Amino acid sequence: MVADLHLHTNFSDGTFSPEELASHGKRHGLAAMSLTDHDTVEGCPRMAAACEAEGIEFISGTELTAELNGIEVHLLGYGIDLENKKLLSEVARFQAVRQNRIHEMVARLNRLNVPLQAEAVFEIASCRSPGRPHVARALVKAGFCGSLDEAFERFLKINRPAWVPKCKVSALEAMDLIHQAGGVAVMAHPGLNRTDEIIPEIVEAGLDGIECFHTKHSAATSHHYLQMADQFHLLITGGSDCHGLNKGKPLVGTVRLPYHHVEKLKSRVAERKAALAGPQSALHTSH
C-alpha cells in the first residue's frame, strides 16, 4: 500500500479538478492521498468525496509559504480541521496577498509594454489562491509568450522583470497555525529550498516531519533527509507535488510513499487533536 501526500488541484495552481486527481490516484493504485493546495483548504471537501468514491483514504492538507531567518520554507499542514476559524481567517489573508501580487506582476508587465489584464489572469485562475503559473498561462493564452517556460524565463522567474517577491509569514507562526487547527506541520521538499541550516531551529520550534521523498529529490537527497528525520525524530512523508499539466507531465503516482508512514502521521494527528481537546475529552470518556 502506497500514498501520495503532496498534490495540487485547480483550487490553487494545479490544472486537475479534485475528481480528476482522485481518478488518477485510483489508476496508480494509491491507498491514500492528501490535497495540499497553496494557502487554501477550499478543495478538500470535494477531494474527500472524490477519494471516498474511488475507495482511497483522504487526509486533509494545505501548503503554506513561510520563512525563517530569510530562508523560504514550505510547510505542509496535515490532518487540519477544515472549519477551524483561525486557520480560515489567516488563509483568507494569505489569499488577499496572493491576489495583490498578481496585480503587481501585471503592472510590471504593463510597464514592459505587455498589455496583459489582471482580469485575464483571475479568469484563468478561477480560484482564490492565484499564483505565477496563472500569469504564465494568461501570457501564453494572449499570445505574448509561446510557452509556459518562456513566460517564466522572460518575465516571472526570480529576478526577472515581472517577478514580485512573495510576502511570507514566519515559519513559527505558520506551524502554530497548523498546530492549533489540529494538524501536523511537515517541511516540504527541503532539497529544493536548501533549508538544512535552519532545520535544527525549526525542529526545536515544533516541526513534526519532513518530506523526504519528492519528485525533484534524487535518491541521495532522499537518503540525506531520511537520516535527518532519524536524527531529529521526525515523521517521514513524500509526494509527487503534482500540479496537473501545468508543469509538463501529471506526476501523480511517481512518488510512492509506503503506507506505514501514513499510519505514523495519522497517529500524530490523533495525539495533537487529543491534546487540543485537553481535560474536557478525558472528562467525556470518564462518563
PDB file of N, CA and C in Angstrom, residues 64-104:
ATOM      1  N   LEU A  64       1.620  26.036   3.093  1.00  0.00           N
ATOM      2  CA  LEU A  64       1.820  27.454   3.419  1.00  0.00           C
ATOM      3  C   LEU A  64       3.261  27.850   3.117  1.00  0.00           C
ATOM      4  N   THR A  65       3.424  29.003   2.469  1.00  0.00           N
ATOM      5  CA  THR A  65       4.767  29.517   2.185  1.00  0.00           C
ATOM      6  C   THR A  65       5.189  30.394   3.349  1.00  0.00           C
ATOM      7  N   ALA A  66       6.323  30.069   3.942  1.00  0.00           N
ATOM      8  CA  ALA A  66       6.774  30.794   5.132  1.00  0.00           C
ATOM      9  C   ALA A  66       8.272  31.072   5.015  1.00  0.00           C
ATOM     10  N   GLU A  67       8.838  31.687   6.057  1.00  0.00           N
ATOM     11  CA  GLU A  67      10.288  31.868   6.047  1.00  0.00           C
ATOM     12  C   GLU A  67      10.829  31.887   7.463  1.00  0.00           C
ATOM     13  N   LEU A  68      12.099  31.522   7.561  1.00  0.00           N
ATOM     14  CA  LEU A  68      12.798  31.569   8.839  1.00  0.00           C
ATOM     15  C   LEU A  68      14.210  32.044   8.552  1.00  0.00           C
ATOM     16  N   ASN A  69      14.622  33.101   9.241  1.00  0.00           N
ATOM     17  CA  ASN A  69      15.962  33.686   9.048  1.00  0.00           C
ATOM     18  C   ASN A  69      16.252  33.978   7.571  1.00  0.00           C
ATOM     19  N   GLY A  70      15.222  34.483   6.879  1.00  0.00           N
ATOM     20  CA  GLY A  70      15.415  34.869   5.470  1.00  0.00           C
ATOM     21  C   GLY A  70      15.395  33.701   4.498  1.00  0.00           C
ATOM     22  N   ILE A  71      15.172  32.482   4.994  1.00  0.00           N
ATOM     23  CA  ILE A  71      15.140  31.305   4.106  1.00  0.00           C
ATOM     24  C   ILE A  71      13.691  30.878   3.907  1.00  0.00           C
ATOM     25  N   GLU A  72      13.312  30.681   2.633  1.00  0.00           N
ATOM     26  CA  GLU A  72      11.936  30.287   2.331  1.00  0.00           C
ATOM     27  C   GLU A  72      11.706  28.834   2.742  1.00  0.00           C
ATOM     28  N   VAL A  73      10.572  28.606   3.414  1.00  0.00           N
ATOM     29  CA  VAL A  73      10.206  27.274   3.885  1.00  0.00           C
ATOM     30  C   VAL A  73       8.760  27.020   3.452  1.00  0.00           C
ATOM     31  N   HIS A  74       8.514  25.862   2.856  1.00  0.00           N
ATOM     32  CA  HIS A  74       7.131  25.494   2.531  1.00  0.00           C
ATOM     33  C   HIS A  74       6.679  24.480   3.578  1.00  0.00           C
ATOM     34  N   LEU A  75       5.568  24.794   4.237  1.00  0.00           N
ATOM     35  CA  LEU A  75       5.072  23.910   5.305  1.00  0.00           C
ATOM     36  C   LEU A  75       3.765  23.258   4.894  1.00  0.00           C
ATOM     37  N   LEU A  76       3.749  21.944   4.974  1.00  0.00           N
ATOM     38  CA  LEU A  76       2.545  21.177   4.688  1.00  0.00           C
ATOM     39  C   LEU A  76       1.823  20.927   6.009  1.00  0.00           C
ATOM     40  N   GLY A  77       0.544  21.259   6.054  1.00  0.00           N
ATOM     41  CA  GLY A  77      -0.243  21.004   7.263  1.00  0.00           C
ATOM     42  C   GLY A  77      -1.173  19.833   6.999  1.00  0.00           C
ATOM     43  N   TYR A  78      -1.002  18.740   7.729  1.00  0.00           N
ATOM     44  CA  TYR A  78      -1.813  17.532   7.510  1.00  0.00           C
ATOM     45  C   TYR A  78      -2.790  17.297   8.652  1.00  0.00           C
ATOM     46  N   GLY A  79      -3.978  16.788   8.305  1.00  0.00           N
ATOM     47  CA  GLY A  79      -4.962  16.435   9.333  1.00  0.00           C
ATOM     48  C   GLY A  79      -5.624  17.642   9.964  1.00  0.00           C
ATOM     49  N   ILE A  80      -5.536  18.790   9.295  1.00  0.00           N
ATOM     50  CA  ILE A  80      -6.099  20.020   9.853  1.00  0.00           C
ATOM     51  C   ILE A  80      -7.631  19.990   9.843  1.00  0.00           C
ATOM     52  N   ASP A  81      -8.206  20.691  10.803  1.00  0.00           N
ATOM     53  CA  ASP A  81      -9.659  20.852  10.880  1.00  0.00           C
ATOM     54  C   ASP A  81     -10.048  21.907   9.847  1.00  0.00           C
ATOM     55  N   LEU A  82     -10.821  21.489   8.843  1.00  0.00           N
ATOM     56  CA  LEU A  82     -11.149  22.376   7.714  1.00  0.00           C
ATOM     57  C   LEU A  82     -12.105  23.492   8.100  1.00  0.00           C
ATOM     58  N   GLU A  83     -12.639  23.441   9.328  1.00  0.00           N
ATOM     59  CA  GLU A  83     -13.557  24.512   9.743  1.00  0.00           C
ATOM     60  C   GLU A  83     -12.959  25.357  10.861  1.00  0.00           C
ATOM     61  N   ASN A  84     -11.669  25.194  11.100  1.00  0.00           N
ATOM     62  CA  ASN A  84     -11.013  25.959  12.157  1.00  0.00           C
ATOM     63  C   ASN A  84     -11.025  27.451  11.801  1.00  0.00           C
ATOM     64  N   LYS A  85     -11.640  28.256  12.683  1.00  0.00           N
ATOM     65  CA  LYS A  85     -11.867  29.669  12.360  1.00  0.00           C
ATOM     66  C   LYS A  85     -10.573  30.451  12.151  1.00  0.00           C
ATOM     67  N   LYS A  86      -9.593  30.222  13.024  1.00  0.00           N
ATOM     68  CA  LYS A  86      -8.341  30.970  12.903  1.00  0.00           C
ATOM     69  C   LYS A  86      -7.628  30.599  11.607  1.00  0.00           C
ATOM     70  N   LEU A  87      -7.602  29.314  11.287  1.00  0.00           N
ATOM     71  CA  LEU A  87      -6.963  28.869  10.045  1.00  0.00           C
ATOM     72  C   LEU A  87      -7.640  29.527   8.847  1.00  0.00           C
ATOM     73  N   LEU A  88      -8.963  29.507   8.824  1.00  0.00           N
ATOM     74  CA  LEU A  88      -9.695  30.066   7.685  1.00  0.00           C
ATOM     75  C   LEU A  88      -9.477  31.574   7.544  1.00  0.00           C
ATOM     76  N   SER A  89      -9.419  32.289   8.682  1.00  0.00           N
ATOM     77  CA  SER A  89      -9.234  33.749   8.567  1.00  0.00           C
ATOM     78  C   SER A  89      -7.816  34.085   8.123  1.00  0.00           C
ATOM     79  N   GLU A  90      -6.825  33.318   8.606  1.00  0.00           N
ATOM     80  CA  GLU A  90      -5.437  33.568   8.184  1.00  0.00           C
ATOM     81  C   GLU A  90      -5.244  33.214   6.715  1.00  0.00           C
ATOM     82  N   VAL A  91      -5.834  32.106   6.293  1.00  0.00           N
ATOM     83  CA  VAL A  91      -5.719  31.683   4.901  1.00  0.00           C
ATOM     84  C   VAL A  91      -6.366  32.735   3.989  1.00  0.00           C
ATOM     85  N   ALA A  92      -7.470  33.326   4.423  1.00  0.00           N
ATOM     86  CA  ALA A  92      -8.111  34.391   3.628  1.00  0.00           C
ATOM     87  C   ALA A  92      -7.157  35.583   3.476  1.00  0.00           C
ATOM     88  N   ARG A  93      -6.404  35.854   4.542  1.00  0.00           N
ATOM     89  CA  ARG A  93      -5.428  36.952   4.484  1.00  0.00           C
ATOM     90  C   ARG A  93      -4.308  36.623   3.480  1.00  0.00           C
ATOM     91  N   PHE A  94      -3.830  35.368   3.524  1.00  0.00           N
ATOM     92  CA  PHE A  94      -2.779  34.948   2.582  1.00  0.00           C
ATOM     93  C   PHE A  94      -3.282  35.038   1.137  1.00  0.00           C
ATOM     94  N   GLN A  95      -4.570  34.714   0.955  1.00  0.00           N
ATOM     95  CA  GLN A  95      -5.145  34.764  -0.399  1.00  0.00           C
ATOM     96  C   GLN A  95      -5.205  36.204  -0.918  1.00  0.00           C
ATOM     97  N   ALA A  96      -5.538  37.152  -0.027  1.00  0.00           N
ATOM     98  CA  ALA A  96      -5.581  38.561  -0.427  1.00  0.00           C
ATOM     99  C   ALA A  96      -4.186  39.027  -0.869  1.00  0.00           C
ATOM    100  N   VAL A  97      -3.169  38.569  -0.155  1.00  0.00           N
ATOM    101  CA  VAL A  97      -1.779  38.913  -0.506  1.00  0.00           C
ATOM    102  C   VAL A  97      -1.446  38.344  -1.886  1.00  0.00           C
ATOM    103  N   ARG A  98      -1.863  37.107  -2.138  1.00  0.00           N
ATOM    104  CA  ARG A  98      -1.624  36.482  -3.448  1.00  0.00           C
ATOM    105  C   ARG A  98      -2.302  37.273  -4.568  1.00  0.00           C
ATOM    106  N   GLN A  99      -3.546  37.712  -4.310  1.00  0.00           N
ATOM    107  CA  GLN A  99      -4.275  38.463  -5.345  1.00  0.00           C
ATOM    108  C   GLN A  99      -3.596  39.808  -5.620  1.00  0.00           C
ATOM    109  N   ASN A 100      -3.122  40.469  -4.559  1.00  0.00           N
ATOM    110  CA  ASN A 100      -2.398  41.736  -4.739  1.00  0.00           C
ATOM    111  C   ASN A 100      -1.116  41.523  -5.535  1.00  0.00           C
ATOM    112  N   ARG A 101      -0.470  40.376  -5.304  1.00  0.00           N
ATOM    113  CA  ARG A 101       0.781  40.066  -6.013  1.00  0.00           C
ATOM    114  C   ARG A 101       0.530  39.935  -7.522  1.00  0.00           C
ATOM    115  N   ILE A 102      -0.631  39.353  -7.873  1.00  0.00           N
ATOM    116  CA  ILE A 102      -0.986  39.230  -9.300  1.00  0.00           C
ATOM    117  C   ILE A 102      -1.109  40.630  -9.914  1.00  0.00           C
ATOM    118  N   HIS A 103      -1.798  41.532  -9.209  1.00  0.00           N
ATOM    119  CA  HIS A 103      -1.951  42.909  -9.713  1.00  0.00           C
ATOM    120  C   HIS A 103      -0.582  43.565  -9.922  1.00  0.00           C
ATOM    121  N   GLU A 104       0.325  43.328  -8.981  1.00  0.00           N
ATOM    122  CA  GLU A 104       1.661  43.930  -9.077  1.00  0.00           C
ATOM    123  C   GLU A 104       2.449  43.341 -10.260  1.00  0.00           C
TER     124      GLU A 104
END
